[in-house]
């Protein structure tokens, strides 16, 4: 069943987006508002906000109303999941049947906000907090924790030794740790339509760590020296090697440890790119690149230059505006082409003016956006969030486009989200409709839809006894139909042979033509008695074939219900009345029955699929002389219970900068 589904959907998608002779090609550029530039405006949202559904909805509402455009949600804080996972234990505080990440994604995407899954990468537990699940990584692999130069693991530390540490850290040099983090990230990206993966605590806890037996042996084999001797016999080694060579050996050991962290980042990036290349990978980093590498082996400039993170979030939490500006300016100078976003320590700034001051300083210093830490603390201070937004986020702007991500996703010149915002409502609905053609010729209605550029695809059906794989068509009726479709200006004349489905239209009888297939993990496949679902267990594109026998307005109302339930692509059976379906769906959008945001998200997903199939290259072809007239209200609207009208003076706190590695609410460091 699986291969037939994929082949059929590949066939369907193969008809999308081809330029036709004489077509009116419209190129959509990167969207910005007049007088505004793209800028990330984000909030770090700690896991304590994610334990209540209403709190999540309120978070998204306030963020959207305040013109933020991204949320970084801590969905893995201490090795536990705030989403459905087979790898991590579920956070015990979560109500039954509540999936915080999915709720946040649904709410945020409907309002046009990005959602980045923030995970604590190498910090997986707090001192003194018991592990409640045998599934926890520290229960399954207690041997994976870091070791210091004395051969003492972090398990063996007393309260004094733990004082400046954030908790239990995993050793990045272990292959098992790398594979574990790859699996955690892969599960997230496969199962959720996240816009990004955000790595936190991606570092060693301090210079004293990294001396596991495996690390020591690997370094000894590479250099001939045990790194412990640099600690235990430093004077003797320096005398033996000389000052310069001894210093070079110490630097090599530091570089070796930083490479272990870098390898984890590289593996995560490669994992994400293999599953959903458009998903952004980022890291929260210490602002001083020299100190970050020297003290924590967090070599984030190398990550940017190598291209294994798409941006960094600089933890520039100082209460001193000049320090923030200086740190951001220095970071931008070493970052190269990839953006630096300034993390602002809003949790310790009580006056809106002080937060705004630092946002403006970050902009002057060249930051491509800002992230406030953290939402929960700021939200608890009345309308502080709204006051900040009024001062500095007066209008909505887009998240900056990352050209290398667009190219990876096959979308040169801009991303799908930005293109969608420039489409008309008619074009959006058209992208979601797929005509199923049957018979010796196009009907006038079908020809009209194709000529006006509304329908997003065409599916041809034929007699399996007369249709040969690889041939243009052994069925003369289908050959004639294919010619009619081409003559309507919808398909390119170079599309020979036409791709056909054989026999009665089911995915199970689809022609296995070896079509290329990209699995769009963010799309939702909904099950329901009214809509036959076709799935191989992995594919997630929501497809609905309108039930046979429905026609005209009834088919249109069924389409509205399917879209409202989550369908992204509709397949219209012969005789359904394509123009009528299109008209009813348009009416539903304009009457408020279907939120426009719902269509936007579906069309964005569809365009991403097209791009991955190589069928969309940053422009859409349309026929005819412009938008259709506003649809009349269907006569059945009132009977169906649908609407029939038109669519409708404190001071900054004296808190010191947070201690590196601290993970005690509300303070945050990384």
mmCIF file of N, CA and C in Angstrom, residues 176-222:
data_model
loop_
_atom_site.group_PDB
_atom_site.id
_atom_site.type_symbol
_atom_site.label_atom_id
_atom_site.label_comp_id
_atom_site.label_asym_id
_atom_site.label_seq_id
_atom_site.Cartn_x
_atom_site.Cartn_y
_atom_site.Cartn_z
ATOM 1 N N UNK A 176 27.606 7.302 21.698
ATOM 2 C CA UNK A 176 26.243 7.050 22.137
ATOM 3 C C UNK A 176 25.476 8.322 22.418
ATOM 4 N N UNK A 177 26.144 9.326 22.981
ATOM 5 C CA UNK A 177 25.494 10.611 23.258
ATOM 6 C C UNK A 177 25.098 11.289 21.952
ATOM 7 N N UNK A 178 25.984 11.251 20.986
ATOM 8 C CA UNK A 178 25.683 11.881 19.696
ATOM 9 C C UNK A 178 24.482 11.207 19.033
ATOM 10 N N UNK A 179 24.479 9.887 19.051
ATOM 11 C CA UNK A 179 23.374 9.156 18.434
ATOM 12 C C UNK A 179 22.064 9.398 19.180
ATOM 13 N N UNK A 180 22.154 9.523 20.497
ATOM 14 C CA UNK A 180 20.959 9.808 21.295
ATOM 15 C C UNK A 180 20.360 11.155 20.901
ATOM 16 N N UNK A 181 21.193 12.190 20.810
ATOM 17 C CA UNK A 181 20.687 13.515 20.459
ATOM 18 C C UNK A 181 20.175 13.550 19.022
ATOM 19 N N UNK A 182 20.842 12.841 18.132
ATOM 20 C CA UNK A 182 20.333 12.754 16.765
ATOM 21 C C UNK A 182 18.934 12.136 16.746
ATOM 22 N N UNK A 183 18.752 11.090 17.517
ATOM 23 C CA UNK A 183 17.447 10.413 17.548
ATOM 24 C C UNK A 183 16.374 11.320 18.132
ATOM 25 N N UNK A 184 16.715 12.055 19.192
ATOM 26 C CA UNK A 184 15.750 12.962 19.822
ATOM 27 C C UNK A 184 15.308 14.033 18.823
ATOM 28 N N UNK A 185 16.273 14.618 18.126
ATOM 29 C CA UNK A 185 15.955 15.671 17.167
ATOM 30 C C UNK A 185 15.179 15.106 15.978
ATOM 31 N N UNK A 186 15.588 13.936 15.505
ATOM 32 C CA UNK A 186 14.902 13.327 14.361
ATOM 33 C C UNK A 186 13.437 13.063 14.682
ATOM 34 N N UNK A 187 13.159 12.565 15.882
ATOM 35 C CA UNK A 187 11.780 12.303 16.267
ATOM 36 C C UNK A 187 10.962 13.589 16.267
ATOM 37 N N UNK A 188 11.535 14.652 16.798
ATOM 38 C CA UNK A 188 10.845 15.941 16.833
ATOM 39 C C UNK A 188 10.523 16.436 15.427
ATOM 40 N N UNK A 189 11.514 16.412 14.558
ATOM 41 C CA UNK A 189 11.349 16.992 13.231
ATOM 42 C C UNK A 189 10.432 16.141 12.369
ATOM 43 N N UNK A 190 10.447 14.836 12.578
ATOM 44 C CA UNK A 190 9.552 13.965 11.807
ATOM 45 C C UNK A 190 8.090 14.133 12.231
ATOM 46 N N UNK A 191 7.867 14.302 13.516
ATOM 47 C CA UNK A 191 6.509 14.228 14.046
ATOM 48 C C UNK A 191 5.834 15.582 14.220
ATOM 49 N N UNK A 192 6.596 16.662 14.170
ATOM 50 C CA UNK A 192 6.011 17.985 14.414
ATOM 51 C C UNK A 192 6.490 18.977 13.353
ATOM 52 N N UNK A 193 5.586 19.887 12.995
ATOM 53 C CA UNK A 193 5.873 20.878 11.949
ATOM 54 C C UNK A 193 6.616 22.077 12.523
ATOM 55 N N UNK A 194 7.682 21.810 13.266
ATOM 56 C CA UNK A 194 8.452 22.897 13.859
ATOM 57 C C UNK A 194 9.189 23.662 12.768
ATOM 58 N N UNK A 195 9.401 24.935 13.015
ATOM 59 C CA UNK A 195 10.144 25.771 12.079
ATOM 60 C C UNK A 195 11.633 25.773 12.373
ATOM 61 N N UNK A 196 11.997 25.322 13.561
ATOM 62 C CA UNK A 196 13.405 25.305 13.912
ATOM 63 C C UNK A 196 13.682 24.387 15.082
ATOM 64 N N UNK A 197 14.949 24.002 15.202
ATOM 65 C CA UNK A 197 15.452 23.267 16.366
ATOM 66 C C UNK A 197 16.508 24.148 17.011
ATOM 67 N N UNK A 198 16.319 24.441 18.283
ATOM 68 C CA UNK A 198 17.166 25.401 18.999
ATOM 69 C C UNK A 198 17.929 24.668 20.100
ATOM 70 N N UNK A 199 19.243 24.619 19.977
ATOM 71 C CA UNK A 199 20.093 23.905 20.925
ATOM 72 C C UNK A 199 20.529 24.818 22.059
ATOM 73 N N UNK A 200 20.271 24.391 23.251
ATOM 74 C CA UNK A 200 20.692 25.101 24.452
ATOM 75 C C UNK A 200 21.660 24.194 25.205
ATOM 76 N N UNK A 201 22.464 24.773 26.071
ATOM 77 C CA UNK A 201 23.471 23.993 26.807
ATOM 78 C C UNK A 201 24.249 23.096 25.860
ATOM 79 N N UNK A 202 24.678 23.649 24.757
ATOM 80 C CA UNK A 202 25.465 22.894 23.807
ATOM 81 C C UNK A 202 26.928 23.268 24.056
ATOM 82 N N UNK A 203 27.469 22.617 25.085
ATOM 83 C CA UNK A 203 28.802 22.967 25.576
ATOM 84 C C UNK A 203 29.207 22.004 26.676
ATOM 85 N N UNK A 204 30.471 22.093 27.080
ATOM 86 C CA UNK A 204 30.903 21.452 28.315
ATOM 87 C C UNK A 204 30.517 22.359 29.481
ATOM 88 N N UNK A 205 30.358 21.792 30.689
ATOM 89 C CA UNK A 205 30.015 22.652 31.833
ATOM 90 C C UNK A 205 31.170 23.522 32.308
ATOM 91 N N UNK A 206 32.393 23.222 31.905
ATOM 92 C CA UNK A 206 33.533 24.029 32.309
ATOM 93 C C UNK A 206 34.838 23.410 31.826
ATOM 94 N N UNK A 207 35.928 24.143 32.025
ATOM 95 C CA UNK A 207 37.234 23.698 31.533
ATOM 96 C C UNK A 207 37.706 22.411 32.195
ATOM 97 N N UNK A 208 37.201 22.134 33.370
ATOM 98 C CA UNK A 208 37.694 20.971 34.105
ATOM 99 C C UNK A 208 37.155 19.664 33.570
ATOM 100 N N UNK A 209 36.191 19.726 32.638
ATOM 101 C CA UNK A 209 35.526 18.519 32.179
ATOM 102 C C UNK A 209 36.046 18.065 30.807
ATOM 103 N N UNK A 210 35.713 16.818 30.490
ATOM 104 C CA UNK A 210 36.084 16.252 29.201
ATOM 105 C C UNK A 210 37.108 15.142 29.290
ATOM 106 N N UNK A 211 37.446 14.735 30.523
ATOM 107 C CA UNK A 211 38.525 13.764 30.730
ATOM 108 C C UNK A 211 38.000 12.333 30.912
ATOM 109 N N UNK A 212 37.028 11.955 30.151
ATOM 110 C CA UNK A 212 36.555 10.581 30.238
ATOM 111 C C UNK A 212 37.643 9.633 29.737
ATOM 112 N N UNK A 213 37.641 8.381 30.182
ATOM 113 C CA UNK A 213 38.656 7.426 29.704
ATOM 114 C C UNK A 213 38.686 7.330 28.181
ATOM 115 N N UNK A 214 37.510 7.355 27.546
ATOM 116 C CA UNK A 214 37.464 7.260 26.096
ATOM 117 C C UNK A 214 38.096 8.483 25.431
ATOM 118 N N UNK A 215 37.801 9.677 25.956
ATOM 119 C CA UNK A 215 38.397 10.884 25.405
ATOM 120 C C UNK A 215 39.910 10.886 25.582
ATOM 121 N N UNK A 216 40.334 10.509 26.742
ATOM 122 C CA UNK A 216 41.780 10.481 27.015
ATOM 123 C C UNK A 216 42.499 9.549 26.053
ATOM 124 N N UNK A 217 41.932 8.370 25.839
ATOM 125 C CA UNK A 217 42.572 7.398 24.958
ATOM 126 C C UNK A 217 42.587 7.890 23.518
ATOM 127 N N UNK A 218 41.504 8.497 23.077
ATOM 128 C CA UNK A 218 41.458 9.010 21.709
ATOM 129 C C UNK A 218 42.498 10.108 21.507
ATOM 130 N N UNK A 219 42.644 10.996 22.477
ATOM 131 C CA UNK A 219 43.630 12.067 22.362
ATOM 132 C C UNK A 219 45.049 11.507 22.416
ATOM 133 N N UNK A 220 45.254 10.500 23.268
ATOM 134 C CA UNK A 220 46.589 9.891 23.372
ATOM 135 C C UNK A 220 46.988 9.242 22.055
ATOM 136 N N UNK A 221 46.047 8.571 21.417
ATOM 137 C CA UNK A 221 46.341 7.942 20.142
ATOM 138 C C UNK A 221 46.645 8.987 19.067
ATOM 139 N N UNK A 222 46.005 10.148 19.155
ATOM 140 C CA UNK A 222 46.205 11.195 18.152
ATOM 141 C C UNK A 222 47.503 11.962 18.361
#
